[in-house]
mmCIF file of C-alpha atoms in Angstrom:
data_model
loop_
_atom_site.group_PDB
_atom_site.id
_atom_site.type_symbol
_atom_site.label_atom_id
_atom_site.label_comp_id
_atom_site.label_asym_id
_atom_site.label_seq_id
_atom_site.Cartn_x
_atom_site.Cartn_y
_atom_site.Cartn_z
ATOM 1 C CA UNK F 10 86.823 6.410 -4.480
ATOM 2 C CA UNK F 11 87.708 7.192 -0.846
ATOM 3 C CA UNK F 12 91.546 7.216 0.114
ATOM 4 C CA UNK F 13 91.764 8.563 3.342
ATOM 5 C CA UNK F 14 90.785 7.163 6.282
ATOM 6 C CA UNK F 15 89.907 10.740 7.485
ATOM 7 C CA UNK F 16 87.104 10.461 4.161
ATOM 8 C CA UNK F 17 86.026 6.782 5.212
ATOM 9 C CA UNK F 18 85.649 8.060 8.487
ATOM 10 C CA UNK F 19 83.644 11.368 7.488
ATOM 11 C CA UNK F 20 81.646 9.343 4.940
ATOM 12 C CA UNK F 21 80.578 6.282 7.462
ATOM 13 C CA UNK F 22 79.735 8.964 9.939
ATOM 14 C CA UNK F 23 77.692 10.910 8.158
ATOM 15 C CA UNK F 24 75.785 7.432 6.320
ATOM 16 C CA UNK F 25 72.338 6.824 7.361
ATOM 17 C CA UNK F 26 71.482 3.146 7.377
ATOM 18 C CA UNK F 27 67.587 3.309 7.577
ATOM 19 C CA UNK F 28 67.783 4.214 3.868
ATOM 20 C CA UNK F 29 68.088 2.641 0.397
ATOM 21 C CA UNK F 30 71.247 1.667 -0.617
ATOM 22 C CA UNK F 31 72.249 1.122 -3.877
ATOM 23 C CA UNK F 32 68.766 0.164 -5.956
ATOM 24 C CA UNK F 33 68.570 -3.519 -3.817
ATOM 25 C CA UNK F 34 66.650 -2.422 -0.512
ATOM 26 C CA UNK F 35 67.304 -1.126 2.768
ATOM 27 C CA UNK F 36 69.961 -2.346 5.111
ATOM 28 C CA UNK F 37 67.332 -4.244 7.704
ATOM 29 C CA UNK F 38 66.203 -6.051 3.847
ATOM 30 C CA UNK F 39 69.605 -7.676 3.824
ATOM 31 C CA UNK F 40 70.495 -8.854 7.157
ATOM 32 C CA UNK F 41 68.973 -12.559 6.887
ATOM 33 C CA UNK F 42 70.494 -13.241 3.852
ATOM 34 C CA UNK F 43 73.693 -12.252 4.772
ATOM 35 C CA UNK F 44 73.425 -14.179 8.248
ATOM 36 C CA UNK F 45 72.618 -17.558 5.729
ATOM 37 C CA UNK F 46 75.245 -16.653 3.640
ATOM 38 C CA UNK F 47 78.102 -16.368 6.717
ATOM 39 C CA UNK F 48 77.113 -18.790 8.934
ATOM 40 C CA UNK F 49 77.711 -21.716 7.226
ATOM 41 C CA UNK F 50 81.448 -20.206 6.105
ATOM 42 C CA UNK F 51 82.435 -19.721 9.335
ATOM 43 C CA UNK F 52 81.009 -23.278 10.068
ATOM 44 C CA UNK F 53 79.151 -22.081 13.396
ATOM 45 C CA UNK F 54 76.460 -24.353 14.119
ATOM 46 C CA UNK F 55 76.497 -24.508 17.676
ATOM 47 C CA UNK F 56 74.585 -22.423 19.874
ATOM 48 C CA UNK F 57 76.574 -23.210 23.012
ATOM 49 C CA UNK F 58 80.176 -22.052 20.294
ATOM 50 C CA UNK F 59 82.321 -20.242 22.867
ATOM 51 C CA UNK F 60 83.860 -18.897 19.388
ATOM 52 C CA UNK F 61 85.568 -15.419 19.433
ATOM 53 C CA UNK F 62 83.941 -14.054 16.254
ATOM 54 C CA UNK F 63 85.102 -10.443 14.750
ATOM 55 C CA UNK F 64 82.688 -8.169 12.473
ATOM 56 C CA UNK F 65 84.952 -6.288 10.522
ATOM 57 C CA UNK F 66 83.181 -3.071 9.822
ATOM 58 C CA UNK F 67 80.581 -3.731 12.388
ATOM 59 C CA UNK F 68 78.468 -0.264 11.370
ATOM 60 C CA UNK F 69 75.544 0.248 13.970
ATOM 61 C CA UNK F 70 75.351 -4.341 14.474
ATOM 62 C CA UNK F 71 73.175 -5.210 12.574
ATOM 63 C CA UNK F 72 75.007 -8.530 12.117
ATOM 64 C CA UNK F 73 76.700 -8.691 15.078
ATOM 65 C CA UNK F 74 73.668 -7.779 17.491
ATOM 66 C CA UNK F 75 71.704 -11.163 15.472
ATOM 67 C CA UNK F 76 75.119 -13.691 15.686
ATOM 68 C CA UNK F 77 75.060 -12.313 19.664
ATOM 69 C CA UNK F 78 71.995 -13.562 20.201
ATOM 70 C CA UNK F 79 72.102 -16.703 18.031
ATOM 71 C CA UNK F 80 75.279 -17.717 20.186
ATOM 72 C CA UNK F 81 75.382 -16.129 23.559
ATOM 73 C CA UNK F 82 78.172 -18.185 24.905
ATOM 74 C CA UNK F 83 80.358 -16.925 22.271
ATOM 75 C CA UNK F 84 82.241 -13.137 22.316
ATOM 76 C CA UNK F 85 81.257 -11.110 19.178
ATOM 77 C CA UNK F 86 83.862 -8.483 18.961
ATOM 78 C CA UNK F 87 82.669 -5.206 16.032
ATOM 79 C CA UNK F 88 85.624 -2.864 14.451
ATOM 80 C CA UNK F 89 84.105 0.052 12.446
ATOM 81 C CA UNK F 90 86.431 3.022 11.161
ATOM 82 C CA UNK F 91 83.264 5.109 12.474
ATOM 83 C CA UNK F 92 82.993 6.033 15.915
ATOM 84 C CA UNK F 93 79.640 7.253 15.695
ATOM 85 C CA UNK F 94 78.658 3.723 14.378
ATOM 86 C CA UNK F 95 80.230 1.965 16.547
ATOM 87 C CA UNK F 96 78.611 4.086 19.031
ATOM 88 C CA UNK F 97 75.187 3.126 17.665
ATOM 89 C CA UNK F 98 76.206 -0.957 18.185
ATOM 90 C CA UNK F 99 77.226 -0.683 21.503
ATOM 91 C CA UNK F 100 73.936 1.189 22.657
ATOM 92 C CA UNK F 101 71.749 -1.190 20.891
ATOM 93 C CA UNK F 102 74.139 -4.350 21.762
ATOM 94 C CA UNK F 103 74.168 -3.331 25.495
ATOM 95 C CA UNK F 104 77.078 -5.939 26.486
ATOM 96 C CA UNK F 105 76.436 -8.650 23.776
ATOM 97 C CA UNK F 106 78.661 -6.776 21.421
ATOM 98 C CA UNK F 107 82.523 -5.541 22.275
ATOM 99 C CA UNK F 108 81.984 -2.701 19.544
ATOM 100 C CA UNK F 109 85.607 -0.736 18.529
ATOM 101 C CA UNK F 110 86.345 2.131 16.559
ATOM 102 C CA UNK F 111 89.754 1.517 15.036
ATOM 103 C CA UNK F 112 91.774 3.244 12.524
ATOM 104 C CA UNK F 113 90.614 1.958 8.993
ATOM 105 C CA UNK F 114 93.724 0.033 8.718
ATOM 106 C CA UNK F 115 94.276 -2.328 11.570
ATOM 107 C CA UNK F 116 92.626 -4.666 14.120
ATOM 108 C CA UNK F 117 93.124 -3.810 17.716
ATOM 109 C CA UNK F 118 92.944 -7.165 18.878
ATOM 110 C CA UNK F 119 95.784 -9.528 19.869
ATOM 111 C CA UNK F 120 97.512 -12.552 17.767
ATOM 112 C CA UNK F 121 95.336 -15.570 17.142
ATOM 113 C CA UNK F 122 92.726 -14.448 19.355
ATOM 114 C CA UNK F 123 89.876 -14.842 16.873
ATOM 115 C CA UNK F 124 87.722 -18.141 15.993
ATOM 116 C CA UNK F 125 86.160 -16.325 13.275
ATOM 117 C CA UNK F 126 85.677 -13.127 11.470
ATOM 118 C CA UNK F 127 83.698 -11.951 8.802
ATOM 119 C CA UNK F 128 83.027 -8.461 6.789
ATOM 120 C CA UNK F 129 80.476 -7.731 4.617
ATOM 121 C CA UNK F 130 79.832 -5.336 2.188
ATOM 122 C CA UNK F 131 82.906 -3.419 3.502
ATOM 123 C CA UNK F 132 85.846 -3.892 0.981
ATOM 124 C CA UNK F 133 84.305 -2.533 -2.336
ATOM 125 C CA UNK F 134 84.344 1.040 -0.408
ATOM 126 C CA UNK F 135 88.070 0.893 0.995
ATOM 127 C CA UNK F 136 90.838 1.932 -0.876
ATOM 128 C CA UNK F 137 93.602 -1.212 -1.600
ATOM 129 C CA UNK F 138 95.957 -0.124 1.673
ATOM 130 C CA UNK F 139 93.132 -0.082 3.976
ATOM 131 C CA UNK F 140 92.215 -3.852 2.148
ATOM 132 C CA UNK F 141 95.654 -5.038 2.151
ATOM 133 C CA UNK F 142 95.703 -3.893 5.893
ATOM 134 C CA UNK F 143 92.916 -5.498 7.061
ATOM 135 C CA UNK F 144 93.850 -8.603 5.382
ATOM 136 C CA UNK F 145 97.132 -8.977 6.629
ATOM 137 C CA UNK F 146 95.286 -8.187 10.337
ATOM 138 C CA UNK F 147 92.720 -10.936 9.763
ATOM 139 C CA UNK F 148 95.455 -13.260 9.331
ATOM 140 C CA UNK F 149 97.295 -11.737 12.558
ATOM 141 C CA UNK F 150 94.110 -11.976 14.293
ATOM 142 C CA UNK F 151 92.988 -15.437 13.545
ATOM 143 C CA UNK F 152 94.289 -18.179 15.220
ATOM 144 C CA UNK F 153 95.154 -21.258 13.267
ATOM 145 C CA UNK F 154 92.104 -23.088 11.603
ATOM 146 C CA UNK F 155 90.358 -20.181 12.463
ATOM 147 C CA UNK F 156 87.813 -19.219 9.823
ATOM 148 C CA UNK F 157 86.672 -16.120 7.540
ATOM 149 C CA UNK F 158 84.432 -15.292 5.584
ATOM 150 C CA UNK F 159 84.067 -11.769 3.323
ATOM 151 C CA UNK F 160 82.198 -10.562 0.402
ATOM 152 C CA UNK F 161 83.352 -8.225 -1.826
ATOM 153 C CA UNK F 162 81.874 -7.274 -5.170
#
């Protein structure tokens, strides 16, 4: 298991997402599914949502860049503990995505200044202070009613 953010950091850095991960397909294999599966949890329906919606370990967008285009009124904020990923999203988000590296423990964002946020696949590789953290900024970060949605196996 990870417990640093410096290891988190080296590790996401260093990942290649083009490639097989874990016996179940590539990365690009999952991203429909996991748009189905958050969408309806975050109850966005609307195209013309002005929603301020967070990806919480935003990687190189591959969620993000899709919920951008499926709502381009809206502001999709990414936080990734990588800045190389984060990197990646904002050069293949151009200005659809507000793509962050952060610390691997907080959300640099202000008090309930999100709609919606969602993570997934990103809380079976933290250790618990960097989950507890991020929790306790989701619920910072949201404003009330505000939704969320995460997966974590």
């Amino acid at each position: 298991m990870i417990q640093t953010v410096e290891q988190e950091r080296e590790w996401w850095d260093a990942a290649d997402p083009t490639t097989e991960v874990w016996g179940i397909g590539t990365w690009e294999e999952g991203v429909v599914g996991c748009r189905h599966a958050i969408l309806p949890a975050l109850e966005l329906a609307d195209p013309a949502s002005r929603a301020r919606i967070l990806d919480l370990g935003v990687g190189i967008g591959r969620l993000a860049i899709p919920f951008a285009d499926a709502f381009p009124l809206a502001t999709v904020w990414g936080v990734d503990v990588s800045e190389s990923m984060a990197t990646r999203c904002r050069n293949a988000a151009g200005h659809r995505v507000w793509a962050l590296a952060g610390d691997g423990r907080t959300i640099p964002l202000g008090d309930n200044f999100l709609d919606a946020a969602y993570s997934d696949a990103l809380f079976q590789h933290l250790p618990y202070d960097a989950t507890k953290g991020y929790l306790a900024e989701l619920a910072r970060c949201l404003r009330p009613g505000g939704r969320l949605r995460f997966q974590h196996v």
